[in-house]
Amino acid sequence: MMSTGGLITRASALLPSAETPPVTTPREPAREAAERELSKPMYHENDPSLFDRALRKFFDWLDDLLGAASGATPGGGFGLFVILVLVVLAVGALWWRLGTPGRITTGAGVLFTDGTRSAADHRTAADAHAAAGRWTEAVQERMRAVVRSLEERTLLDPRPGRTADEAAAEAAVSLPDHAAELRAAARTFDDVTYGGRTADADTYARLRTLDLTLDRAKPLLTGPTA
């Protein structure tokens, strides 16, 4: 029969020695080991790409910006939306009036850049361009026909260097009933010639109708008053 003391002695022999120190790793090597482990590709297979992260940051910035703007705008988000719509409409109006951005507009230029030709010559050239679908050139030649015809009828004094706007303003003195059409024709000429806009069949048709109408129009004769 085993005594109590012997049982305790045998049990103590089966337990790990209390004098064996625990396994420890210094802090710096442990951190480096953890970084090496976490840098393995298997831990980053589902990470967002660089583009995704940049896009997320951009939308976060845009959200903050719009939030700040809506807070400072009367009406909050709806008021900001209305302002943005008005800005877009204003930009669209400028685009339509000034033509394609990046194109240099030189302003109103002279009507005639070559030798003197008759109104009939300009009409023939305009019709030829129109038949070929060259609407911009057709409009230019038709406007020159309008002005040359007025010069041939002595309603305008022949003057080198005259612009379309000047011709329209001067012709409106003797043809006041057609002043609006003359101004519109001059603006069209400048837009397609110097503003980068493109003419079409309807634009040419309006110029041709004006040319034929003015050719039959009776001028307002003015003379010195007594």
XYZ file of C-alpha atoms in Angstrom:
226
model
C 0.000 0.000 0.000
C 1.344 3.365 -1.082
C 1.450 6.171 1.400
C -0.004 9.616 0.722
C 3.450 11.112 0.491
C 4.486 8.622 -2.174
C 1.410 9.371 -4.283
C 2.133 13.071 -4.172
C 5.749 12.438 -5.119
C 4.776 10.381 -8.174
C 2.200 12.970 -9.315
C 4.763 15.724 -9.059
C 7.135 13.737 -11.215
C 4.525 13.497 -13.987
C 3.983 17.331 -14.130
C 6.288 19.629 -16.221
C 9.095 21.092 -14.264
C 8.241 24.510 -12.848
C 11.800 25.596 -13.441
C 11.473 25.445 -17.316
C 11.061 29.078 -18.592
C 8.207 29.893 -21.100
C 9.049 30.404 -24.780
C 9.198 34.144 -25.535
C 10.010 36.207 -28.707
C 11.359 39.755 -28.614
C 8.885 42.426 -29.720
C 10.738 43.643 -32.839
C 11.335 40.214 -34.428
C 7.708 39.319 -33.654
C 6.448 42.429 -35.424
C 8.626 41.749 -38.457
C 7.436 38.179 -38.606
C 3.820 39.306 -38.476
C 4.393 41.838 -41.283
C 6.016 39.184 -43.446
C 3.101 36.874 -42.853
C 0.460 39.499 -43.595
C 2.278 40.622 -46.744
C 1.638 37.285 -48.430
C -0.698 37.528 -51.486
C -3.206 35.143 -49.969
C -4.231 37.845 -47.495
C -4.794 40.515 -50.204
C -6.703 38.692 -52.928
C -9.892 40.694 -52.265
C -8.269 44.098 -51.635
C -9.554 46.962 -53.870
C -7.235 48.035 -56.674
C -5.364 51.323 -56.718
C -7.920 52.708 -59.165
C -10.807 51.638 -56.937
C -9.206 53.307 -53.925
C -8.567 56.514 -55.861
C -12.133 56.492 -57.192
C -13.514 55.990 -53.697
C -11.453 58.906 -52.379
C -12.691 61.106 -55.235
C -16.341 60.307 -54.562
C -15.807 60.868 -50.847
C -14.320 64.276 -51.647
C -17.162 65.088 -54.063
C -19.743 64.027 -51.506
C -18.152 66.267 -48.874
C -18.001 69.162 -51.348
C -21.640 68.830 -52.401
C -22.697 68.413 -48.803
C -20.933 71.615 -47.828
C -22.367 73.444 -50.855
C -25.919 72.270 -50.198
C -25.599 73.370 -46.589
C -24.569 76.857 -47.684
C -27.170 77.129 -50.494
C -30.699 78.387 -49.804
C -33.034 75.453 -50.259
C -30.413 72.851 -49.447
C -29.887 70.079 -51.970
C -32.772 71.165 -54.201
C -31.429 74.715 -54.367
C -27.992 73.409 -55.338
C -29.579 71.265 -58.061
C -31.387 74.293 -59.492
C -28.145 76.304 -59.530
C -26.295 73.490 -61.329
C -29.058 73.280 -63.949
C -28.855 77.044 -64.543
C -25.061 76.838 -64.915
C -25.386 74.023 -67.465
C -27.969 76.015 -69.436
C -25.731 79.094 -69.407
C -22.751 77.097 -70.669
C -24.929 75.560 -73.389
C -26.113 78.984 -74.488
C -22.536 80.269 -74.718
C -21.507 77.165 -76.648
C -24.330 77.711 -79.144
C -23.612 81.422 -79.552
C -19.807 81.335 -79.688
C -19.276 78.002 -81.414
C -16.952 75.152 -80.499
C -14.553 75.966 -77.604
C -10.933 76.117 -78.639
C -11.693 77.722 -81.992
C -10.339 81.253 -82.205
C -12.961 83.779 -83.180
C -11.469 86.686 -85.024
C -14.611 88.800 -84.885
C -16.405 90.433 -87.753
C -14.359 90.453 -90.928
C -14.722 91.930 -94.348
C -17.283 90.587 -96.803
C -15.193 90.589 -99.958
C -11.717 89.128 -99.939
C -11.155 88.704 -103.683
C -11.579 90.774 -106.798
C -14.773 92.598 -107.685
C -17.526 90.305 -108.939
C -21.113 91.042 -109.792
C -24.105 89.995 -107.753
C -24.972 87.510 -110.489
C -21.497 85.954 -110.180
C -21.927 85.532 -106.420
C -25.383 84.015 -106.896
C -24.042 81.529 -109.423
C -21.245 80.538 -107.042
C -23.706 80.244 -104.151
C -26.016 77.955 -106.114
C -23.075 75.803 -107.176
C -21.953 75.374 -103.571
C -25.504 74.596 -102.499
C -25.868 71.945 -105.200
C -22.702 70.280 -103.869
C -23.913 70.455 -100.263
C -21.252 73.000 -99.261
C -23.679 75.065 -97.215
C -21.143 77.257 -95.436
C -19.633 78.451 -98.718
C -23.120 78.821 -100.188
C -24.216 81.081 -97.335
C -21.074 83.206 -97.658
C -21.533 83.719 -101.379
C -25.253 84.473 -100.996
C -24.558 87.173 -98.423
C -22.000 88.699 -100.775
C -24.622 88.615 -103.515
C -27.040 90.499 -101.248
C -24.554 93.276 -100.532
C -23.231 93.489 -104.111
C -26.792 93.761 -105.407
C -27.468 96.671 -103.053
C -24.293 98.347 -104.295
C -25.332 97.828 -107.910
C -28.694 99.451 -107.129
C -26.809 102.363 -105.477
C -28.505 101.656 -102.164
C -25.003 101.152 -100.765
C -21.844 102.937 -101.769
C -19.163 100.485 -102.922
C -16.596 100.465 -100.162
C -13.674 98.057 -99.711
C -13.322 96.536 -96.271
C -17.016 96.732 -95.380
C -18.178 94.121 -92.878
C -21.475 92.262 -92.972
C -22.718 94.124 -89.892
C -21.860 97.477 -91.435
C -23.606 96.569 -94.675
C -26.734 95.471 -92.818
C -26.852 98.667 -90.750
C -26.336 100.900 -93.774
C -28.874 99.034 -95.929
C -31.485 99.238 -93.165
C -31.613 103.020 -93.650
C -33.199 102.683 -97.098
C -34.859 99.315 -96.424
C -36.199 99.711 -92.875
C -38.868 97.024 -93.307
C -36.085 94.460 -93.751
C -33.715 95.678 -91.047
C -34.234 92.629 -88.817
C -33.624 90.181 -91.687
C -30.487 92.061 -92.712
C -29.079 91.952 -89.172
C -29.856 88.230 -88.926
C -28.153 87.583 -92.270
C -25.048 89.497 -91.191
C -24.915 87.558 -87.920
C -25.226 84.291 -89.829
C -22.376 85.283 -92.148
C -20.120 86.118 -89.204
C -21.053 82.920 -87.364
C -20.195 80.600 -90.238
C -17.181 82.572 -91.447
C -15.473 83.580 -88.212
C -17.374 81.881 -85.373
C -16.831 78.259 -86.316
C -20.511 77.425 -86.838
C -21.727 75.166 -89.640
C -24.440 76.227 -92.074
C -27.154 73.932 -93.410
C -29.797 73.882 -96.139
C -32.310 75.853 -94.067
C -29.767 78.577 -93.354
C -28.996 78.920 -97.034
C -32.684 78.918 -97.959
C -33.296 81.902 -95.659
C -30.412 83.848 -97.240
C -31.607 83.032 -100.736
C -35.143 84.163 -99.909
C -33.817 87.411 -98.451
C -31.713 88.020 -101.557
C -34.707 87.576 -103.879
C -36.946 89.671 -101.622
C -34.501 92.580 -101.426
C -33.996 92.476 -105.168
C -37.690 93.362 -105.572
C -37.994 95.651 -102.535
C -38.606 99.350 -103.058
C -36.235 101.529 -101.022
C -37.303 104.366 -98.787
C -36.081 107.428 -100.626
C -34.839 110.250 -98.443
C -33.683 113.622 -99.517
C -32.783 116.975 -98.067
C -35.582 118.676 -96.199
C -36.657 122.148 -97.137
